[in-house]
C-alpha cells in the first residue's frame, strides 16, 4: 500500500508543480524534478510519514523498476529518429559532432581536474579525475526528449539533436570503459586489456544485436493483428520485454557479457520504425500512453538527488570545476565540429547548449566506479561530484535546452490564431456549463 501511495503522491506532486510553475514558463521536466526534491528524503520525507513522500533513499530505490521502464520507452522514442531517409541528410554530421563533442568534454575536464589535483593532491587523485573525465561524455536523453515533446520542437536543430543524444550513449560507454580501465590500472599496477577494450565493444555489439532482433520480431508480430489497439499493446509489451532482457548479465570465460538498456531500446525503435509501415501511427499513440510514466520518472529522479553534497566544500569546488569545463567542452566541441561539417549558423551557435543535461547514464557510470573493488576508496568522491553535477544540470539543463531551441527557431511561439481558438473553446465550454446549471 505505501509503495502505491508513494507513486500516487509523486505523480500528483509533479502535476501540481507544473501548474505552480506555469506563470514562470519553465519546462515541465524542471517542475517534476523540483517536485521530486520537495517530496524526497531531504524535505517532506524527513517527516517520516509512510506514503507522504520518500522518507529514505531506499524508499526511492524501491521504485527503480519504474525508472528502468521509463528509460526504455525514452530510448525507444529516440531510436525512432534514426530513419534512413533522415540519416542520409544528417547522419554524417550527427556522427562527427556526437563523437567530437564527447571527446572534447572529456579532454577539458581531465585537464582542468588535473590542475585541481596539482593544487589539492590530497583531495583528488589521478584515477578519480580520469574517471570523472569519462563521465563527462554522458548526456541525458530523457530531459532533452521531454523538452522537445512539450514544446513540439521541430526544425534542423531538433533533427540533428536527437540522433546525437542517442549516439552519445555509445561514445560514452567506450570512453568510460577505456578511461576507467586506465584508472584501475593506475590503482593496481597491472593492465587488463579485456576490461579496457573487449568488454565495452562486446556490450555495444550485443546491445545493438539484441535490439535489432527484437525490432524485427516485433514487426513480424504486428502483422498478425488488424486492430490498432492490439498493435499498440504489442508495441508496449515488447518495450517491457526488451528492458527485461537487457538486464541480463553473465560471463563467458574472462569476457563479461552485458547490455545497455538505452542502446538496446534505441535499436528496437530504429529497426521498428524503418521496417514497419505503421510505425508512425503506433509511435504517436505510444507517446500518449507513456506521458504519466515519464512524469513519474522525473519526479523519482528529483527525489534521488542528494542535497547533502553541498555540505562538503571540496566536493562543491571540484563539482563547479567539473560543470564549467564539461559545459565548455560540450559547447565548443559542438561548435567546432558543426562548423567543420557545414551546419547552419543557428546549429553551430545553439546545438551545444542542448547537450548539457546529464543524469541517468552518468549516474550509472559513477555507480560502476563506486562498486568496483579496485576503486573502493576512490568511488565515494566520484559519486558525490557526479551527483552534485547532475543536480545542477537537471535543474538548469532543460531551461537552457528550451531557450536554445527557441532562439534557433525550432520552438515557435503560439500563434494568435491558436490562442483565439483555445480561448473560444474555453468560452464555449464555460457557456455550456452555465446553461446546464440554469436548467
Coordinates of N, CA and C in Angstrom, one line a residue, residues 116-350:
X116 N 43.5 20.9 -10.6 CA 43.0 20.8 -9.3 C 43.8 19.8 -8.5
X117 N 44.1 18.6 -9.1 CA 44.9 17.6 -8.5 C 46.3 18.1 -8.0
X118 N 46.9 18.9 -8.9 CA 48.2 19.5 -8.6 C 48.1 20.4 -7.4
X119 N 47.0 21.2 -7.3 CA 46.8 22.2 -6.2 C 46.3 21.5 -4.9
X120 N 45.5 20.4 -5.1 CA 44.9 19.7 -3.9 C 45.1 18.2 -4.1
X121 N 46.4 17.7 -4.0 CA 46.6 16.3 -4.3 C 45.9 15.4 -3.2
X122 N 45.7 15.9 -2.0 CA 45.1 15.1 -1.0 C 43.5 15.0 -1.2
X123 N 43.0 15.8 -2.1 CA 41.5 15.8 -2.3 C 41.1 15.0 -3.5
X124 N 42.0 15.1 -4.6 CA 41.6 14.5 -5.9 C 42.8 13.7 -6.4
X125 N 42.6 12.4 -6.7 CA 43.7 11.6 -7.2 C 43.6 11.5 -8.8
X126 N 44.6 11.1 -9.4 CA 44.6 10.9 -10.9 C 43.6 9.9 -11.3
X127 N 43.5 8.7 -10.7 CA 42.4 7.8 -11.1 C 41.0 8.4 -11.0
X128 N 40.8 9.2 -10.0 CA 39.5 9.9 -9.9 C 39.2 10.9 -11.0
X129 N 40.2 11.7 -11.3 CA 40.0 12.7 -12.3 C 39.8 12.1 -13.7
X130 N 40.5 11.0 -14.0 CA 40.3 10.3 -15.3 C 38.9 9.7 -15.4
X131 N 38.4 9.2 -14.3 CA 37.1 8.6 -14.3 C 36.0 9.7 -14.5
X132 N 36.2 10.8 -13.8 CA 35.2 11.9 -13.9 C 35.3 12.5 -15.3
X133 N 36.4 12.5 -15.9 CA 36.5 13.0 -17.3 C 35.7 12.1 -18.3
X134 N 35.7 10.8 -18.0 CA 35.0 9.9 -18.9 C 33.5 10.1 -18.7
X135 N 33.1 10.3 -17.4 CA 31.6 10.5 -17.1 C 31.1 11.8 -17.8
X136 N 32.0 12.7 -18.0 CA 31.6 14.0 -18.6 C 31.1 13.8 -20.1
X137 N 31.3 12.7 -20.7 CA 30.8 12.5 -22.1 C 29.3 12.3 -22.1
X138 N 28.7 11.8 -21.0 CA 27.3 11.4 -21.0 C 26.3 12.6 -21.1
X139 N 25.3 12.5 -21.9 CA 24.2 13.4 -22.0 C 22.9 12.7 -21.7
X140 N 22.0 13.4 -21.0 CA 20.7 12.8 -20.6 C 19.7 12.9 -21.7
X141 N 19.3 11.8 -22.3 CA 18.4 11.8 -23.4 C 17.0 12.1 -22.9
X142 N 16.7 11.8 -21.7 CA 15.3 11.9 -21.2 C 14.9 13.4 -21.1
X143 N 15.7 14.2 -20.5 CA 15.3 15.6 -20.3 C 15.2 16.3 -21.7
X144 N 16.1 16.0 -22.6 CA 16.1 16.6 -23.9 C 14.8 16.2 -24.6
X145 N 14.4 14.9 -24.6 CA 13.2 14.5 -25.3 C 12.0 15.1 -24.7
X146 N 11.9 15.2 -23.4 CA 10.7 15.8 -22.8 C 10.5 17.3 -23.2
X147 N 11.6 18.0 -23.3 CA 11.5 19.4 -23.7 C 11.1 19.5 -25.2
X148 N 11.6 18.6 -26.0 CA 11.3 18.6 -27.4 C 9.8 18.3 -27.6
X149 N 9.3 17.3 -26.8 CA 7.9 17.0 -26.9 C 7.0 18.0 -26.3
X150 N 7.3 18.6 -25.2 CA 6.4 19.5 -24.5 C 6.2 20.7 -25.4
X151 N 7.2 21.2 -26.1 CA 7.1 22.4 -26.9 C 7.0 22.1 -28.4
X152 N 6.8 20.8 -28.7 CA 6.6 20.4 -30.1 C 7.7 21.0 -31.0
X153 N 9.0 20.9 -30.5 CA 10.1 21.5 -31.2 C 10.3 20.7 -32.6
X154 N 10.5 21.5 -33.6 CA 10.6 20.9 -34.9 C 11.5 21.8 -35.8
X155 N 12.5 21.3 -36.4 CA 13.4 22.0 -37.3 C 14.8 21.4 -37.4
X156 N 15.7 22.0 -38.1 CA 17.0 21.5 -38.4 C 17.8 21.1 -37.1
X157 N 17.7 22.0 -36.1 CA 18.4 21.7 -34.8 C 17.9 20.5 -34.1
X158 N 16.6 20.4 -34.0 CA 16.0 19.2 -33.4 C 16.3 17.9 -34.2
X159 N 16.2 18.0 -35.5 CA 16.5 16.8 -36.4 C 17.9 16.3 -36.1
X160 N 18.9 17.2 -35.8 CA 20.3 16.8 -35.6 C 20.5 16.4 -34.1
X161 N 19.7 17.1 -33.2 CA 19.9 16.9 -31.8 C 19.7 15.5 -31.3
X162 N 18.5 14.9 -31.7 CA 18.1 13.6 -31.1 C 19.0 12.5 -31.6
X163 N 19.4 12.4 -32.8 CA 20.4 11.4 -33.2 C 21.7 11.5 -32.4
X164 N 22.2 12.8 -32.2 CA 23.4 13.0 -31.4 C 23.3 12.5 -30.0
X165 N 22.2 12.8 -29.4 CA 21.9 12.3 -28.0 C 21.9 10.8 -27.9
X166 N 21.4 10.2 -28.9 CA 21.4 8.7 -29.0 C 22.8 8.2 -29.2
X167 N 23.6 8.8 -30.1 CA 24.9 8.3 -30.3 C 25.8 8.6 -29.1
X168 N 25.5 9.6 -28.3 CA 26.3 9.9 -27.2 C 26.5 8.8 -26.2
X169 N 25.4 8.0 -26.1 CA 25.5 6.8 -25.1 C 26.5 5.8 -25.5
X170 N 26.6 5.5 -26.8 CA 27.6 4.6 -27.3 C 29.0 5.1 -27.2
X171 N 29.2 6.4 -27.5 CA 30.5 7.0 -27.3 C 30.9 7.0 -25.9
X172 N 30.0 7.4 -25.0 CA 30.2 7.4 -23.6 C 30.6 6.1 -23.0
X173 N 30.0 5.0 -23.5 CA 30.3 3.7 -23.0 C 31.8 3.3 -23.3
X174 N 32.2 3.6 -24.5 CA 33.6 3.3 -24.9 C 34.6 4.2 -24.2
X175 N 34.3 5.5 -24.1 CA 35.3 6.4 -23.4 C 35.4 6.0 -21.9
X176 N 34.2 5.7 -21.3 CA 34.2 5.4 -19.9 C 35.0 4.1 -19.7
X177 N 34.7 3.1 -20.5 CA 35.4 1.8 -20.3 C 36.9 1.9 -20.4
X178 N 37.4 2.7 -21.4 CA 38.8 2.8 -21.6 C 39.4 3.6 -20.5
X179 N 38.8 4.8 -20.1 CA 39.3 5.6 -19.1 C 39.3 5.0 -17.7
X180 N 38.2 4.3 -17.4 CA 38.1 3.6 -16.1 C 39.1 2.4 -16.1
X181 N 39.3 1.8 -17.2 CA 40.3 0.7 -17.2 C 41.7 1.3 -16.9
X182 N 42.0 2.4 -17.5 CA 43.3 3.1 -17.2 C 43.4 3.5 -15.7
X183 N 42.3 4.0 -15.1 CA 42.2 4.4 -13.7 C 42.5 3.2 -12.8
X184 N 41.9 2.0 -13.2 CA 42.1 0.8 -12.3 C 43.5 0.4 -12.5
X185 N 44.1 0.5 -13.7 CA 45.5 0.1 -13.9 C 46.4 0.9 -13.0
X186 N 46.2 2.2 -12.9 CA 47.0 3.1 -12.0 C 46.8 2.7 -10.6
X187 N 45.7 2.1 -10.2 CA 45.5 1.7 -8.8 C 46.1 0.4 -8.5
X188 N 46.1 -0.6 -9.4 CA 46.6 -1.9 -9.1 C 47.9 -2.2 -9.7
X189 N 48.3 -1.4 -10.7 CA 49.6 -1.6 -11.4 C 49.6 -2.6 -12.4
X190 N 48.5 -3.2 -12.9 CA 48.5 -4.2 -14.0 C 47.4 -3.8 -15.0
X191 N 47.8 -4.1 -16.3 CA 46.9 -3.7 -17.4 C 45.9 -4.9 -17.7
X192 N 44.6 -4.6 -17.8 CA 43.6 -5.6 -18.2 C 43.0 -5.2 -19.5
X193 N 43.5 -5.7 -20.6 CA 43.0 -5.3 -21.9 C 41.6 -5.7 -22.2
X194 N 41.2 -6.8 -21.5 CA 39.8 -7.3 -21.7 C 38.8 -6.2 -21.2
X195 N 39.1 -5.7 -20.0 CA 38.2 -4.7 -19.4 C 38.3 -3.4 -20.2
X196 N 39.4 -3.0 -20.7 CA 39.6 -1.7 -21.4 C 39.0 -1.7 -22.8
X197 N 39.2 -2.8 -23.5 CA 38.8 -2.8 -24.9 C 37.7 -3.8 -25.2
X198 N 37.9 -5.1 -24.8 CA 37.0 -6.2 -25.3 C 35.6 -6.0 -24.7
X199 N 35.5 -5.8 -23.4 CA 34.1 -5.7 -22.7 C 33.2 -4.6 -23.2
X200 N 33.8 -3.4 -23.4 CA 32.9 -2.3 -23.9 C 32.4 -2.6 -25.3
X201 N 33.3 -3.1 -26.2 CA 32.9 -3.5 -27.6 C 31.9 -4.6 -27.6
X202 N 32.0 -5.6 -26.7 CA 31.1 -6.7 -26.6 C 29.7 -6.1 -26.2
X203 N 29.7 -5.2 -25.2 CA 28.5 -4.6 -24.7 C 27.7 -3.9 -25.7
X204 N 28.4 -3.1 -26.5 CA 27.8 -2.3 -27.6 C 27.3 -3.2 -28.7
X205 N 28.1 -4.2 -29.1 CA 27.7 -5.1 -30.1 C 26.5 -6.0 -29.7
X206 N 26.5 -6.5 -28.5 CA 25.4 -7.3 -28.0 C 24.2 -6.5 -27.9
X207 N 24.3 -5.3 -27.5 CA 23.1 -4.4 -27.3 C 22.5 -4.1 -28.6
X208 N 23.3 -3.8 -29.6 CA 22.7 -3.5 -30.9 C 22.1 -4.7 -31.6
X209 N 22.7 -5.9 -31.4 CA 22.2 -7.1 -32.0 C 20.9 -7.5 -31.3
X210 N 20.8 -7.4 -30.0 CA 19.6 -7.8 -29.3 C 18.5 -6.8 -29.7
X211 N 18.8 -5.5 -29.7 CA 17.7 -4.6 -30.1 C 17.2 -4.8 -31.6
X212 N 18.2 -5.1 -32.5 CA 17.8 -5.4 -33.9 C 16.9 -6.6 -34.0
X213 N 17.2 -7.7 -33.3 CA 16.4 -8.9 -33.3 C 15.0 -8.6 -32.8
X214 N 15.0 -7.9 -31.6 CA 13.7 -7.6 -31.0 C 12.8 -6.7 -31.9
X215 N 13.5 -5.8 -32.6 CA 12.8 -4.9 -33.5 C 12.2 -5.7 -34.7
X216 N 12.9 -6.6 -35.2 CA 12.4 -7.4 -36.4 C 11.3 -8.3 -35.9
X217 N 11.4 -9.0 -34.7 CA 10.4 -9.9 -34.2 C 9.1 -9.1 -34.0
X218 N 9.2 -7.9 -33.4 CA 8.1 -7.0 -33.1 C 7.3 -6.7 -34.4
X219 N 8.1 -6.4 -35.5 CA 7.4 -6.0 -36.7 C 6.7 -7.2 -37.3
X220 N 7.3 -8.4 -37.2 CA 6.6 -9.6 -37.7 C 5.3 -9.9 -36.9
X221 N 5.4 -9.7 -35.6 CA 4.2 -10.0 -34.8 C 3.1 -9.0 -35.0
X222 N 3.5 -7.7 -35.3 CA 2.5 -6.7 -35.6 C 1.6 -7.1 -36.8
X223 N 2.1 -7.8 -37.7 CA 1.4 -8.2 -38.9 C 0.2 -9.2 -38.6
X224 N 0.3 -9.8 -37.4 CA -0.8 -10.7 -37.1 C -2.1 -10.0 -36.6
X225 N -2.0 -8.7 -36.4 CA -3.2 -8.0 -35.8 C -3.7 -6.9 -36.8
X226 N -5.0 -6.8 -36.8 CA -5.6 -5.7 -37.6 C -6.0 -4.5 -36.8
X227 N -6.2 -4.8 -35.5 CA -6.6 -3.7 -34.6 C -5.5 -2.9 -34.1
X228 N -5.6 -1.5 -34.3 CA -4.5 -0.7 -33.8 C -4.3 -0.7 -32.3
X229 N -5.4 -1.0 -31.6 CA -5.3 -1.2 -30.1 C -4.4 -2.4 -29.8
X230 N -4.6 -3.5 -30.4 CA -3.7 -4.7 -30.2 C -2.3 -4.5 -30.7
X231 N -2.1 -3.7 -31.7 CA -0.8 -3.4 -32.2 C -0.1 -2.5 -31.2
X232 N -0.8 -1.6 -30.6 CA -0.2 -0.7 -29.6 C 0.2 -1.5 -28.4
X233 N -0.7 -2.4 -28.0 CA -0.4 -3.3 -26.8 C 0.8 -4.1 -27.1
X234 N 0.9 -4.6 -28.3 CA 2.1 -5.4 -28.6 C 3.4 -4.6 -28.6
X235 N 3.3 -3.4 -29.1 CA 4.5 -2.5 -29.0 C 4.9 -2.2 -27.6
X236 N 4.0 -1.9 -26.7 CA 4.3 -1.6 -25.3 C 4.9 -2.9 -24.7
X237 N 4.3 -4.0 -25.0 CA 4.7 -5.3 -24.4 C 6.2 -5.5 -24.7
X238 N 6.5 -5.2 -26.0 CA 7.9 -5.5 -26.5 C 8.9 -4.6 -25.8
X239 N 8.5 -3.3 -25.5 CA 9.5 -2.5 -24.8 C 9.7 -3.0 -23.5
X240 N 8.7 -3.4 -22.7 CA 8.8 -4.0 -21.4 C 9.8 -5.3 -21.5
X241 N 9.5 -6.1 -22.5 CA 10.3 -7.3 -22.7 C 11.7 -7.0 -23.0
X242 N 12.0 -6.0 -23.8 CA 13.3 -5.7 -24.2 C 14.1 -5.1 -23.0
X243 N 13.4 -4.3 -22.2 CA 14.1 -3.8 -21.0 C 14.5 -4.9 -20.1
X244 N 13.6 -5.9 -19.9 CA 13.9 -7.1 -19.1 C 15.1 -7.9 -19.6
X245 N 15.1 -8.1 -20.9 CA 16.2 -8.9 -21.5 C 17.5 -8.1 -21.4
X246 N 17.5 -6.8 -21.5 CA 18.7 -6.0 -21.4 C 19.3 -6.0 -20.0
X247 N 18.6 -6.6 -19.0 CA 19.2 -6.7 -17.7 C 20.0 -7.9 -17.5
X248 N 20.1 -8.8 -18.6 CA 20.9 -10.0 -18.5 C 22.4 -9.6 -18.3
X249 N 23.1 -10.4 -17.5 CA 24.5 -10.1 -17.2 C 25.2 -11.5 -16.8
X250 N 26.2 -11.8 -17.6 CA 26.9 -13.1 -17.4 C 28.3 -13.1 -17.9
X251 N 29.1 -14.1 -17.7 CA 30.4 -14.2 -18.2 C 30.6 -15.4 -19.1
X252 N 31.4 -15.2 -20.1 CA 31.9 -16.3 -20.9 C 33.4 -16.3 -20.8
X253 N 33.9 -17.1 -20.0 CA 35.3 -17.1 -19.7 C 35.7 -15.8 -19.0
X254 N 36.7 -15.1 -19.5 CA 37.1 -13.8 -18.9 C 36.2 -12.6 -19.4
X255 N 35.4 -12.9 -20.5 CA 34.7 -11.8 -21.1 C 33.3 -11.6 -20.4
X256 N 33.0 -10.4 -20.1 CA 31.8 -10.0 -19.4 C 30.7 -9.6 -20.5
X257 N 29.6 -10.4 -20.5 CA 28.5 -10.1 -21.4 C 27.5 -9.3 -20.7
X258 N 27.2 -8.1 -21.1 CA 26.2 -7.3 -20.5 C 25.6 -6.4 -21.6
X259 N 24.5 -5.7 -21.3 CA 23.8 -4.9 -22.3 C 23.5 -3.5 -21.7
X260 N 23.5 -2.6 -22.6 CA 23.0 -1.2 -22.2 C 21.5 -1.1 -22.6
X261 N 20.6 -0.9 -21.6 CA 19.2 -0.9 -21.9 C 18.9 0.3 -22.9
X262 N 19.6 1.4 -22.7 CA 19.4 2.5 -23.6 C 19.7 2.1 -25.1
X263 N 20.9 1.5 -25.3 CA 21.2 1.1 -26.7 C 20.3 0.1 -27.2
X264 N 19.9 -0.9 -26.4 CA 19.0 -2.0 -26.9 C 17.7 -1.4 -27.3
X265 N 17.1 -0.5 -26.5 CA 15.8 0.0 -26.8 C 15.9 1.0 -27.9
X266 N 17.0 1.7 -28.0 CA 17.1 2.6 -29.2 C 17.2 1.8 -30.5
X267 N 17.9 0.7 -30.5 CA 17.9 -0.1 -31.7 C 16.6 -0.7 -32.0
X268 N 15.9 -1.1 -30.9 CA 14.5 -1.6 -31.1 C 13.7 -0.6 -31.9
X269 N 13.7 0.7 -31.4 CA 12.9 1.7 -32.0 C 13.4 2.0 -33.5
X270 N 14.7 2.0 -33.7 CA 15.3 2.2 -35.0 C 14.8 1.2 -36.0
X271 N 15.0 -0.1 -35.7 CA 14.6 -1.2 -36.6 C 13.1 -1.1 -36.9
X272 N 12.3 -1.0 -35.8 CA 10.8 -1.0 -35.9 C 10.3 0.1 -36.8
X273 N 10.9 1.3 -36.6 CA 10.4 2.5 -37.4 C 10.9 2.5 -38.9
X274 N 11.9 1.7 -39.1 CA 12.4 1.6 -40.5 C 11.8 0.5 -41.3
X275 N 11.2 -0.5 -40.7 CA 10.7 -1.7 -41.4 C 9.2 -1.9 -41.2
X276 N 8.6 -1.2 -40.2 CA 7.2 -1.4 -40.0 C 6.4 -0.2 -40.6
X277 N 5.5 -0.4 -41.6 CA 4.9 0.7 -42.3 C 3.9 1.5 -41.4
X278 N 3.5 0.9 -40.3 CA 2.5 1.5 -39.4 C 3.2 2.2 -38.2
X279 N 4.5 2.3 -38.2 CA 5.3 2.7 -37.0 C 4.9 4.1 -36.6
X280 N 4.7 5.0 -37.6 CA 4.4 6.4 -37.2 C 3.2 6.6 -36.4
X281 N 2.1 5.9 -36.8 CA 0.9 6.0 -36.0 C 1.0 5.3 -34.7
X282 N 1.7 4.2 -34.6 CA 1.9 3.5 -33.3 C 2.7 4.3 -32.4
X283 N 3.8 4.9 -32.9 CA 4.7 5.7 -32.0 C 3.9 6.9 -31.4
X284 N 3.1 7.5 -32.2 CA 2.3 8.6 -31.7 C 1.4 8.2 -30.6
X285 N 0.7 7.0 -30.8 CA -0.2 6.5 -29.7 C 0.6 6.1 -28.5
X286 N 1.8 5.5 -28.7 CA 2.6 5.1 -27.5 C 3.1 6.3 -26.7
X287 N 3.4 7.4 -27.4 CA 3.8 8.6 -26.7 C 2.8 9.1 -25.8
X288 N 1.5 9.0 -26.2 CA 0.4 9.5 -25.3 C 0.3 8.6 -24.1
X289 N 0.5 7.3 -24.3 CA 0.4 6.3 -23.2 C 1.5 6.5 -22.2
X290 N 2.7 6.9 -22.6 CA 3.8 7.0 -21.7 C 4.0 8.3 -21.0
X291 N 3.1 9.3 -21.3 CA 3.3 10.6 -20.7 C 3.3 10.6 -19.1
X292 N 2.4 9.9 -18.4 CA 2.5 9.8 -17.0 C 3.7 9.1 -16.5
X293 N 4.1 8.1 -17.3 CA 5.3 7.3 -16.9 C 6.5 8.2 -16.9
X294 N 6.7 9.1 -17.9 CA 7.8 10.0 -18.0 C 7.8 11.0 -16.8
X295 N 6.5 11.5 -16.5 CA 6.4 12.4 -15.4 C 6.9 11.8 -14.1
X296 N 6.5 10.6 -13.9 CA 6.9 9.9 -12.6 C 8.4 9.6 -12.6
X297 N 8.9 9.3 -13.8 CA 10.4 9.1 -13.9 C 11.2 10.3 -13.4
X298 N 10.7 11.5 -13.8 CA 11.5 12.7 -13.4 C 11.2 13.1 -12.0
X299 N 10.1 12.8 -11.4 CA 9.8 13.1 -10.0 C 10.7 12.2 -9.2
X300 N 10.8 10.9 -9.6 CA 11.7 10.0 -8.8 C 13.1 10.4 -9.0
X301 N 13.5 10.9 -10.2 CA 14.9 11.3 -10.4 C 15.2 12.5 -9.5
X302 N 14.2 13.4 -9.3 CA 14.4 14.5 -8.4 C 14.6 14.1 -6.9
X303 N 13.8 13.1 -6.5 CA 13.9 12.5 -5.2 C 15.2 11.8 -4.9
X304 N 15.8 11.3 -6.0 CA 17.1 10.6 -5.8 C 18.3 11.6 -5.6
X305 N 18.1 12.9 -6.0 CA 19.2 13.8 -5.9 C 19.6 14.0 -4.4
X306 N 20.9 13.9 -4.1 CA 21.3 14.1 -2.7 C 21.8 15.5 -2.4
X307 N 21.1 16.2 -1.7 CA 21.4 17.6 -1.3 C 22.6 17.7 -0.3
X308 N 22.9 16.5 0.3 CA 24.0 16.5 1.3 C 25.3 16.8 0.7
X309 N 25.5 16.7 -0.7 CA 26.8 17.0 -1.3 C 27.2 18.5 -1.1
X310 N 26.2 19.3 -0.8 CA 26.6 20.7 -0.6 C 27.3 21.0 0.7
X311 N 27.3 20.0 1.6 CA 27.9 20.3 2.9 C 29.5 20.2 2.9
X312 N 30.0 19.6 1.8 CA 31.5 19.5 1.7 C 32.0 20.5 0.7
X313 N 32.9 21.4 1.2 CA 33.4 22.5 0.3 C 34.2 21.9 -0.8
X314 N 35.0 20.9 -0.5 CA 35.9 20.3 -1.6 C 35.0 19.7 -2.7
X315 N 33.9 19.0 -2.4 CA 33.0 18.5 -3.4 C 32.4 19.6 -4.2
X316 N 32.0 20.6 -3.6 CA 31.4 21.8 -4.3 C 32.4 22.4 -5.2
X317 N 33.6 22.6 -4.8 CA 34.6 23.2 -5.6 C 35.0 22.4 -6.8
X318 N 35.3 21.1 -6.6 CA 35.6 20.2 -7.7 C 34.4 20.1 -8.6
X319 N 33.2 20.0 -8.0 CA 32.0 19.9 -8.8 C 31.8 21.1 -9.7
X320 N 32.1 22.3 -9.2 CA 31.9 23.5 -10.0 C 32.9 23.5 -11.2
X321 N 34.2 23.1 -10.9 CA 35.2 23.0 -12.0 C 34.7 22.0 -13.0
X322 N 34.2 20.9 -12.6 CA 33.7 19.8 -13.5 C 32.6 20.4 -14.4
X323 N 31.6 21.1 -13.8 CA 30.5 21.6 -14.5 C 30.9 22.6 -15.5
X324 N 31.8 23.5 -15.1 CA 32.3 24.6 -16.0 C 33.0 24.0 -17.2
X325 N 33.9 23.1 -17.0 CA 34.7 22.6 -18.1 C 34.0 21.6 -18.9
X326 N 33.1 20.8 -18.3 CA 32.3 19.9 -19.2 C 31.4 20.8 -20.1
X327 N 30.8 21.8 -19.6 CA 30.0 22.7 -20.4 C 30.7 23.4 -21.5
X328 N 31.9 23.8 -21.2 CA 32.8 24.4 -22.2 C 33.1 23.4 -23.3
X329 N 33.5 22.2 -22.9 CA 33.8 21.1 -23.8 C 32.6 20.7 -24.7
X330 N 31.4 20.6 -24.1 CA 30.3 20.3 -24.9 C 30.0 21.4 -25.9
X331 N 30.0 22.7 -25.4 CA 29.6 23.8 -26.3 C 30.7 24.0 -27.4
X332 N 31.9 24.1 -27.1 CA 32.9 24.5 -28.1 C 33.3 23.2 -29.0
X333 N 33.1 22.0 -28.4 CA 33.3 20.8 -29.2 C 32.2 20.7 -30.3
X334 N 31.0 21.0 -29.9 CA 29.9 21.0 -30.8 C 30.0 22.1 -31.8
X335 N 30.4 23.3 -31.4 CA 30.5 24.5 -32.3 C 31.6 24.2 -33.4
X336 N 32.7 23.7 -33.0 CA 33.8 23.5 -33.9 C 33.4 22.4 -34.9
X337 N 32.9 21.3 -34.4 CA 32.5 20.2 -35.3 C 31.4 20.5 -36.2
X338 N 30.4 21.3 -35.7 CA 29.2 21.7 -36.5 C 29.7 22.6 -37.6
X339 N 30.6 23.5 -37.3 CA 31.2 24.4 -38.3 C 32.0 23.6 -39.4
X340 N 32.7 22.6 -38.9 CA 33.5 21.8 -39.9 C 32.7 21.0 -40.8
X341 N 31.4 20.6 -40.4 CA 30.5 19.8 -41.2 C 29.5 20.7 -41.9
X342 N 29.8 22.0 -42.0 CA 28.9 22.9 -42.7 C 27.5 23.0 -42.3
X343 N 27.3 23.0 -40.9 CA 26.0 23.2 -40.4 C 25.6 24.7 -40.4
X344 N 24.3 25.0 -40.3 CA 23.9 26.4 -40.4 C 24.4 27.1 -39.1
X345 N 24.5 28.5 -39.2 CA 24.9 29.3 -38.1 C 24.1 29.0 -36.8
X346 N 22.8 28.8 -36.9 CA 21.9 28.6 -35.8 C 22.3 27.3 -35.1
X347 N 22.6 26.2 -35.9 CA 23.0 25.0 -35.3 C 24.4 25.1 -34.6
X348 N 25.3 25.7 -35.2 CA 26.6 25.9 -34.7 C 26.5 26.7 -33.3
X349 N 25.6 27.7 -33.3 CA 25.5 28.5 -32.1 C 24.8 27.9 -30.9
X350 N 23.7 27.1 -31.2 CA 22.8 26.7 -30.2 C 22.9 25.2 -29.9

